C-alpha cells in the first residue's frame, strides 16, 4: 500500500524527489506518514481538503479488501 500512496503523492507534487512515505503497522492498524516539501503541502491537501480526503477514501476501500485499517498522516517539519 505504501508504494501506491507514494505513486499518487509523487504525481501530485512539484518536487517528487522530496516525498517521503513511511508505513508503521501494529496488527490490523497501519499508519502511513507522508512528508512533502513545504510548498507542496497545499497541493496534497487540496481545496477544502478534497485531495487528501480522496486519498483517504482509496485507503479505506483498500483496507476493507485487505482486512486492515489504514490511516494517512501528513507530517509537517
PDB file of N, CA and C in Angstrom:
ATOM      1  N   UNK A   1       0.817  -1.190   0.000  1.00  0.00           N
ATOM      2  CA  UNK A   1       0.000   0.000   0.000  1.00  0.00           C
ATOM      3  C   UNK A   1       0.864   1.258   0.000  1.00  0.00           C
ATOM      4  N   UNK A   2       2.008   1.155   0.655  1.00  0.00           N
ATOM      5  CA  UNK A   2       2.931   2.285   0.720  1.00  0.00           C
ATOM      6  C   UNK A   2       3.328   2.737  -0.681  1.00  0.00           C
ATOM      7  N   UNK A   3       3.598   1.798  -1.560  1.00  0.00           N
ATOM      8  CA  UNK A   3       4.029   2.126  -2.908  1.00  0.00           C
ATOM      9  C   UNK A   3       2.918   2.842  -3.681  1.00  0.00           C
ATOM     10  N   UNK A   4       1.676   2.422  -3.482  1.00  0.00           N
ATOM     11  CA  UNK A   4       0.553   3.058  -4.174  1.00  0.00           C
ATOM     12  C   UNK A   4       0.379   4.499  -3.710  1.00  0.00           C
ATOM     13  N   UNK A   5       0.453   4.731  -2.408  1.00  0.00           N
ATOM     14  CA  UNK A   5       0.325   6.086  -1.882  1.00  0.00           C
ATOM     15  C   UNK A   5       1.484   6.953  -2.374  1.00  0.00           C
ATOM     16  N   UNK A   6       2.673   6.392  -2.376  1.00  0.00           N
ATOM     17  CA  UNK A   6       3.839   7.144  -2.835  1.00  0.00           C
ATOM     18  C   UNK A   6       3.695   7.536  -4.306  1.00  0.00           C
ATOM     19  N   UNK A   7       3.195   6.652  -5.116  1.00  0.00           N
ATOM     20  CA  UNK A   7       2.995   6.948  -6.539  1.00  0.00           C
ATOM     21  C   UNK A   7       1.958   8.060  -6.728  1.00  0.00           C
ATOM     22  N   UNK A   8       0.868   8.014  -5.963  1.00  0.00           N
ATOM     23  CA  UNK A   8      -0.168   9.047  -6.059  1.00  0.00           C
ATOM     24  C   UNK A   8       0.390  10.404  -5.646  1.00  0.00           C
ATOM     25  N   UNK A   9       1.089  10.432  -4.508  1.00  0.00           N
ATOM     26  CA  UNK A   9       1.622  11.687  -3.987  1.00  0.00           C
ATOM     27  C   UNK A   9       2.660  12.270  -4.937  1.00  0.00           C
ATOM     28  N   UNK A  10       3.550  11.437  -5.448  1.00  0.00           N
ATOM     29  CA  UNK A  10       4.594  11.924  -6.364  1.00  0.00           C
ATOM     30  C   UNK A  10       3.994  12.528  -7.639  1.00  0.00           C
ATOM     31  N   UNK A  11       2.860  12.011  -8.074  1.00  0.00           N
ATOM     32  CA  UNK A  11       2.244  12.554  -9.284  1.00  0.00           C
ATOM     33  C   UNK A  11       1.568  13.901  -9.041  1.00  0.00           C
ATOM     34  N   UNK A  12       1.299  14.223  -7.775  1.00  0.00           N
ATOM     35  CA  UNK A  12       0.605  15.472  -7.462  1.00  0.00           C
ATOM     36  C   UNK A  12       1.537  16.642  -7.158  1.00  0.00           C
ATOM     37  N   UNK A  13       2.711  16.365  -6.628  1.00  0.00           N
ATOM     38  CA  UNK A  13       3.572  17.439  -6.118  1.00  0.00           C
ATOM     39  C   UNK A  13       4.490  18.011  -7.197  1.00  0.00           C
ATOM     40  N   UNK A  14       5.071  19.175  -6.893  1.00  0.00           N
ATOM     41  CA  UNK A  14       6.006  19.809  -7.801  1.00  0.00           C
ATOM     42  C   UNK A  14       7.421  19.286  -7.637  1.00  0.00           C
ATOM     43  N   UNK A  15       7.752  18.807  -6.428  1.00  0.00           N
ATOM     44  CA  UNK A  15       9.081  18.245  -6.154  1.00  0.00           C
ATOM     45  C   UNK A  15       8.941  16.780  -5.735  1.00  0.00           C
ATOM     46  N   UNK A  16       8.857  15.871  -6.690  1.00  0.00           N
ATOM     47  CA  UNK A  16       8.656  14.456  -6.348  1.00  0.00           C
ATOM     48  C   UNK A  16       9.827  13.825  -5.599  1.00  0.00           C
ATOM     49  N   UNK A  17      11.024  14.396  -5.716  1.00  0.00           N
ATOM     50  CA  UNK A  17      12.181  13.839  -5.010  1.00  0.00           C
ATOM     51  C   UNK A  17      12.130  14.103  -3.510  1.00  0.00           C
ATOM     52  N   UNK A  18      11.344  15.082  -3.092  1.00  0.00           N
ATOM     53  CA  UNK A  18      11.245  15.433  -1.673  1.00  0.00           C
ATOM     54  C   UNK A  18      10.191  14.618  -0.934  1.00  0.00           C
ATOM     55  N   UNK A  19       9.492  13.731  -1.613  1.00  0.00           N
ATOM     56  CA  UNK A  19       8.420  12.946  -0.996  1.00  0.00           C
ATOM     57  C   UNK A  19       9.009  11.788  -0.191  1.00  0.00           C
ATOM     58  N   UNK A  20       8.558  11.661   1.060  1.00  0.00           N
ATOM     59  CA  UNK A  20       8.925  10.530   1.917  1.00  0.00           C
ATOM     60  C   UNK A  20       7.651   9.884   2.431  1.00  0.00           C
ATOM     61  N   UNK A  21       7.555   8.575   2.293  1.00  0.00           N
ATOM     62  CA  UNK A  21       6.394   7.842   2.776  1.00  0.00           C
ATOM     63  C   UNK A  21       6.890   6.721   3.685  1.00  0.00           C
ATOM     64  N   UNK A  22       6.384   6.703   4.923  1.00  0.00           N
ATOM     65  CA  UNK A  22       6.740   5.664   5.889  1.00  0.00           C
ATOM     66  C   UNK A  22       5.481   4.924   6.306  1.00  0.00           C
ATOM     67  N   UNK A  23       5.621   3.630   6.512  1.00  0.00           N
ATOM     68  CA  UNK A  23       4.487   2.801   6.899  1.00  0.00           C
ATOM     69  C   UNK A  23       4.808   2.096   8.214  1.00  0.00           C
ATOM     70  N   UNK A  24       3.942   2.284   9.217  1.00  0.00           N
ATOM     71  CA  UNK A  24       4.087   1.619  10.508  1.00  0.00           C
ATOM     72  C   UNK A  24       2.856   0.765  10.750  1.00  0.00           C
ATOM     73  N   UNK A  25       3.072  -0.485  11.109  1.00  0.00           N
ATOM     74  CA  UNK A  25       1.957  -1.401  11.289  1.00  0.00           C
ATOM     75  C   UNK A  25       1.986  -2.021  12.672  1.00  0.00           C
ATOM     76  N   UNK A  26       0.815  -2.122  13.284  1.00  0.00           N
ATOM     77  CA  UNK A  26       0.679  -2.863  14.534  1.00  0.00           C
ATOM     78  C   UNK A  26      -0.598  -3.711  14.443  1.00  0.00           C
ATOM     79  N   UNK A  27      -0.461  -4.828  13.783  1.00  0.00           N
ATOM     80  CA  UNK A  27      -1.607  -5.718  13.613  1.00  0.00           C
ATOM     81  C   UNK A  27      -2.490  -5.257  12.466  1.00  0.00           C
ATOM     82  N   UNK A  28      -3.746  -4.936  12.778  1.00  0.00           N
ATOM     83  CA  UNK A  28      -4.688  -4.523  11.742  1.00  0.00           C
ATOM     84  C   UNK A  28      -4.588  -3.047  11.395  1.00  0.00           C
ATOM     85  N   UNK A  29      -4.004  -2.264  12.269  1.00  0.00           N
ATOM     86  CA  UNK A  29      -3.892  -0.826  12.027  1.00  0.00           C
ATOM     87  C   UNK A  29      -2.570  -0.503  11.346  1.00  0.00           C
ATOM     88  N   UNK A  30      -2.664   0.244  10.262  1.00  0.00           N
ATOM     89  CA  UNK A  30      -1.478   0.641   9.506  1.00  0.00           C
ATOM     90  C   UNK A  30      -1.488   2.157   9.381  1.00  0.00           C
ATOM     91  N   UNK A  31      -0.413   2.792   9.846  1.00  0.00           N
ATOM     92  CA  UNK A  31      -0.286   4.248   9.757  1.00  0.00           C
ATOM     93  C   UNK A  31       0.695   4.579   8.657  1.00  0.00           C
ATOM     94  N   UNK A  32       0.272   5.412   7.725  1.00  0.00           N
ATOM     95  CA  UNK A  32       1.114   5.842   6.625  1.00  0.00           C
ATOM     96  C   UNK A  32       1.392   7.332   6.824  1.00  0.00           C
ATOM     97  N   UNK A  33       2.672   7.660   6.997  1.00  0.00           N
ATOM     98  CA  UNK A  33       3.091   9.041   7.199  1.00  0.00           C
ATOM     99  C   UNK A  33       3.702   9.579   5.916  1.00  0.00           C
ATOM    100  N   UNK A  34       3.261  10.762   5.507  1.00  0.00           N
ATOM    101  CA  UNK A  34       3.723  11.368   4.269  1.00  0.00           C
ATOM    102  C   UNK A  34       4.381  12.705   4.589  1.00  0.00           C
ATOM    103  N   UNK A  35       5.585  12.888   4.081  1.00  0.00           N
ATOM    104  CA  UNK A  35       6.296  14.169   4.188  1.00  0.00           C
ATOM    105  C   UNK A  35       6.552  14.677   2.776  1.00  0.00           C
ATOM    106  N   UNK A  36       6.227  15.947   2.553  1.00  0.00           N
ATOM    107  CA  UNK A  36       6.483  16.581   1.259  1.00  0.00           C
ATOM    108  C   UNK A  36       7.164  17.923   1.515  1.00  0.00           C
ATOM    109  N   UNK A  37       7.628  18.553   0.454  1.00  0.00           N
ATOM    110  CA  UNK A  37       8.220  19.886   0.564  1.00  0.00           C
ATOM    111  C   UNK A  37       7.139  20.857   1.058  1.00  0.00           C
ATOM    112  N   UNK A  38       7.532  21.854   1.842  1.00  0.00           N
ATOM    113  CA  UNK A  38       6.531  22.793   2.397  1.00  0.00           C
ATOM    114  C   UNK A  38       5.643  23.453   1.342  1.00  0.00           C
ATOM    115  N   UNK A  39       6.193  23.772   0.178  1.00  0.00           N
ATOM    116  CA  UNK A  39       5.375  24.420  -0.849  1.00  0.00           C
ATOM    117  C   UNK A  39       4.395  23.463  -1.514  1.00  0.00           C
ATOM    118  N   UNK A  40       4.570  22.151  -1.339  1.00  0.00           N
ATOM    119  CA  UNK A  40       3.666  21.165  -1.931  1.00  0.00           C
ATOM    120  C   UNK A  40       2.560  20.715  -0.985  1.00  0.00           C
ATOM    121  N   UNK A  41       2.597  21.150   0.263  1.00  0.00           N
ATOM    122  CA  UNK A  41       1.594  20.708   1.228  1.00  0.00           C
ATOM    123  C   UNK A  41       0.185  21.108   0.791  1.00  0.00           C
ATOM    124  N   UNK A  42       0.042  22.292   0.227  1.00  0.00           N
ATOM    125  CA  UNK A  42      -1.269  22.753  -0.246  1.00  0.00           C
ATOM    126  C   UNK A  42      -1.803  21.912  -1.389  1.00  0.00           C
ATOM    127  N   UNK A  43      -0.928  21.422  -2.236  1.00  0.00           N
ATOM    128  CA  UNK A  43      -1.361  20.567  -3.342  1.00  0.00           C
ATOM    129  C   UNK A  43      -1.898  19.233  -2.837  1.00  0.00           C
ATOM    130  N   UNK A  44      -1.285  18.713  -1.790  1.00  0.00           N
ATOM    131  CA  UNK A  44      -1.726  17.430  -1.241  1.00  0.00           C
ATOM    132  C   UNK A  44      -3.063  17.590  -0.525  1.00  0.00           C
ATOM    133  N   UNK A  45      -3.212  18.684   0.206  1.00  0.00           N
ATOM    134  CA  UNK A  45      -4.466  18.902   0.938  1.00  0.00           C
ATOM    135  C   UNK A  45      -5.595  19.235  -0.029  1.00  0.00           C
ATOM    136  N   UNK A  46      -5.340  20.102  -0.991  1.00  0.00           N
ATOM    137  CA  UNK A  46      -6.354  20.452  -1.975  1.00  0.00           C
ATOM    138  C   UNK A  46      -7.355  21.452  -1.429  1.00  0.00           C
ATOM    139  N   UNK A  47      -8.255  21.876  -2.264  1.00  0.00           N
ATOM    140  CA  UNK A  47      -9.288  22.821  -1.840  1.00  0.00           C
ATOM    141  C   UNK A  47     -10.230  22.139  -0.874  1.00  0.00           C
ATOM    142  N   UNK A  48     -10.367  22.775   0.291  1.00  0.00           N
ATOM    143  CA  UNK A  48     -11.229  22.261   1.361  1.00  0.00           C
ATOM    144  C   UNK A  48     -10.893  20.821   1.731  1.00  0.00           C
ATOM    145  N   UNK A  49      -9.656  20.412   1.478  1.00  0.00           N
ATOM    146  CA  UNK A  49      -9.217  19.075   1.854  1.00  0.00           C
ATOM    147  C   UNK A  49      -9.697  17.962   0.951  1.00  0.00           C
ATOM    148  N   UNK A  50     -10.143  18.304  -0.224  1.00  0.00           N
ATOM    149  CA  UNK A  50     -10.722  17.295  -1.119  1.00  0.00           C
ATOM    150  C   UNK A  50      -9.711  16.257  -1.585  1.00  0.00           C
ATOM    151  N   UNK A  51      -8.498  16.678  -1.883  1.00  0.00           N
ATOM    152  CA  UNK A  51      -7.492  15.748  -2.402  1.00  0.00           C
ATOM    153  C   UNK A  51      -7.101  14.730  -1.343  1.00  0.00           C
ATOM    154  N   UNK A  52      -6.801  15.191  -0.142  1.00  0.00           N
ATOM    155  CA  UNK A  52      -6.408  14.264   0.911  1.00  0.00           C
ATOM    156  C   UNK A  52      -7.587  13.368   1.315  1.00  0.00           C
ATOM    157  N   UNK A  53      -8.801  13.886   1.248  1.00  0.00           N
ATOM    158  CA  UNK A  53      -9.982  13.058   1.533  1.00  0.00           C
ATOM    159  C   UNK A  53     -10.124  11.941   0.502  1.00  0.00           C
ATOM    160  N   UNK A  54      -9.835  12.266  -0.754  1.00  0.00           N
ATOM    161  CA  UNK A  54      -9.925  11.259  -1.817  1.00  0.00           C
ATOM    162  C   UNK A  54      -8.882  10.161  -1.618  1.00  0.00           C
ATOM    163  N   UNK A  55      -7.669  10.542  -1.232  1.00  0.00           N
ATOM    164  CA  UNK A  55      -6.626   9.544  -0.974  1.00  0.00           C
ATOM    165  C   UNK A  55      -7.013   8.674   0.214  1.00  0.00           C
ATOM    166  N   UNK A  56      -7.567   9.292   1.252  1.00  0.00           N
ATOM    167  CA  UNK A  56      -8.011   8.517   2.425  1.00  0.00           C
ATOM    168  C   UNK A  56      -9.159   7.585   2.075  1.00  0.00           C
ATOM    169  N   UNK A  57     -10.031   7.991   1.163  1.00  0.00           N
ATOM    170  CA  UNK A  57     -11.119   7.123   0.720  1.00  0.00           C
ATOM    171  C   UNK A  57     -10.587   5.894  -0.012  1.00  0.00           C
ATOM    172  N   UNK A  58      -9.573   6.109  -0.837  1.00  0.00           N
ATOM    173  CA  UNK A  58      -8.941   4.981  -1.533  1.00  0.00           C
ATOM    174  C   UNK A  58      -8.346   4.011  -0.516  1.00  0.00           C
ATOM    175  N   UNK A  59      -7.679   4.562   0.514  1.00  0.00           N
ATOM    176  CA  UNK A  59      -7.098   3.714   1.550  1.00  0.00           C
ATOM    177  C   UNK A  59      -8.166   2.965   2.337  1.00  0.00           C
ATOM    178  N   UNK A  60      -9.301   3.600   2.571  1.00  0.00           N
ATOM    179  CA  UNK A  60     -10.383   2.936   3.293  1.00  0.00           C
ATOM    180  C   UNK A  60     -10.900   1.727   2.515  1.00  0.00           C
ATOM    181  N   UNK A  61     -11.118   1.916   1.229  1.00  0.00           N
ATOM    182  CA  UNK A  61     -11.619   0.806   0.395  1.00  0.00           C
ATOM    183  C   UNK A  61     -10.590  -0.308   0.309  1.00  0.00           C
ATOM    184  N   UNK A  62      -9.326   0.055   0.162  1.00  0.00           N
ATOM    185  CA  UNK A  62      -8.262  -0.960   0.119  1.00  0.00           C
ATOM    186  C   UNK A  62      -8.187  -1.696   1.455  1.00  0.00           C
ATOM    187  N   UNK A  63      -8.382  -0.977   2.545  1.00  0.00           N
ATOM    188  CA  UNK A  63      -8.371  -1.603   3.863  1.00  0.00           C
ATOM    189  C   UNK A  63      -9.509  -2.590   4.042  1.00  0.00           C
ATOM    190  N   UNK A  64     -10.660  -2.271   3.500  1.00  0.00           N
ATOM    191  CA  UNK A  64     -11.795  -3.187   3.568  1.00  0.00           C
ATOM    192  C   UNK A  64     -11.476  -4.484   2.824  1.00  0.00           C
ATOM    193  N   UNK A  65     -10.799  -4.357   1.721  1.00  0.00           N
ATOM    194  CA  UNK A  65     -10.431  -5.521   0.917  1.00  0.00           C
ATOM    195  C   UNK A  65      -9.398  -6.400   1.613  1.00  0.00           C
ATOM    196  N   UNK A  66      -8.431  -5.759   2.302  1.00  0.00           N
ATOM    197  CA  UNK A  66      -7.336  -6.485   2.931  1.00  0.00           C
ATOM    198  C   UNK A  66      -7.560  -6.778   4.408  1.00  0.00           C
ATOM    199  N   UNK A  67      -8.685  -6.334   4.947  1.00  0.00           N
ATOM    200  CA  UNK A  67      -8.965  -6.574   6.362  1.00  0.00           C
ATOM    201  C   UNK A  67      -8.093  -5.755   7.291  1.00  0.00           C
ATOM    202  N   UNK A  68      -7.736  -4.558   6.882  1.00  0.00           N
ATOM    203  CA  UNK A  68      -6.899  -3.665   7.679  1.00  0.00           C
ATOM    204  C   UNK A  68      -7.518  -2.284   7.733  1.00  0.00           C
ATOM    205  N   UNK A  69      -6.992  -1.465   8.641  1.00  0.00           N
ATOM    206  CA  UNK A  69      -7.417  -0.076   8.742  1.00  0.00           C
ATOM    207  C   UNK A  69      -6.210   0.802   8.480  1.00  0.00           C
ATOM    208  N   UNK A  70      -6.288   1.574   7.391  1.00  0.00           N
ATOM    209  CA  UNK A  70      -5.197   2.460   7.016  1.00  0.00           C
ATOM    210  C   UNK A  70      -5.492   3.876   7.488  1.00  0.00           C
ATOM    211  N   UNK A  71      -4.459   4.525   8.010  1.00  0.00           N
ATOM    212  CA  UNK A  71      -4.574   5.911   8.455  1.00  0.00           C
ATOM    213  C   UNK A  71      -3.481   6.721   7.768  1.00  0.00           C
ATOM    214  N   UNK A  72      -3.865   7.805   7.111  1.00  0.00           N
ATOM    215  CA  UNK A  72      -2.913   8.647   6.399  1.00  0.00           C
ATOM    216  C   UNK A  72      -2.662   9.911   7.203  1.00  0.00           C
ATOM    217  N   UNK A  73      -1.402  10.167   7.510  1.00  0.00           N
ATOM    218  CA  UNK A  73      -0.990  11.358   8.254  1.00  0.00           C
ATOM    219  C   UNK A  73      -0.070  12.193   7.388  1.00  0.00           C
ATOM    220  N   UNK A  74      -0.350  13.490   7.295  1.00  0.00           N
ATOM    221  CA  UNK A  74       0.546  14.419   6.631  1.00  0.00           C
ATOM    222  C   UNK A  74       1.415  15.056   7.699  1.00  0.00           C
ATOM    223  N   UNK A  75       2.732  14.909   7.562  1.00  0.00           N
ATOM    224  CA  UNK A  75       3.664  15.380   8.583  1.00  0.00           C
ATOM    225  C   UNK A  75       4.351  16.642   8.080  1.00  0.00           C
ATOM    226  N   UNK A  76       4.293  17.684   8.911  1.00  0.00           N
ATOM    227  CA  UNK A  76       4.998  18.940   8.609  1.00  0.00           C
ATOM    228  C   UNK A  76       6.252  19.017   9.452  1.00  0.00           C
ATOM    229  N   UNK A  77       7.332  19.423   8.850  1.00  0.00           N
ATOM    230  CA  UNK A  77       8.582  19.573   9.611  1.00  0.00           C
ATOM    231  C   UNK A  77       8.859  21.018   9.910  1.00  0.00           C
TER     232      UNK A  77
END
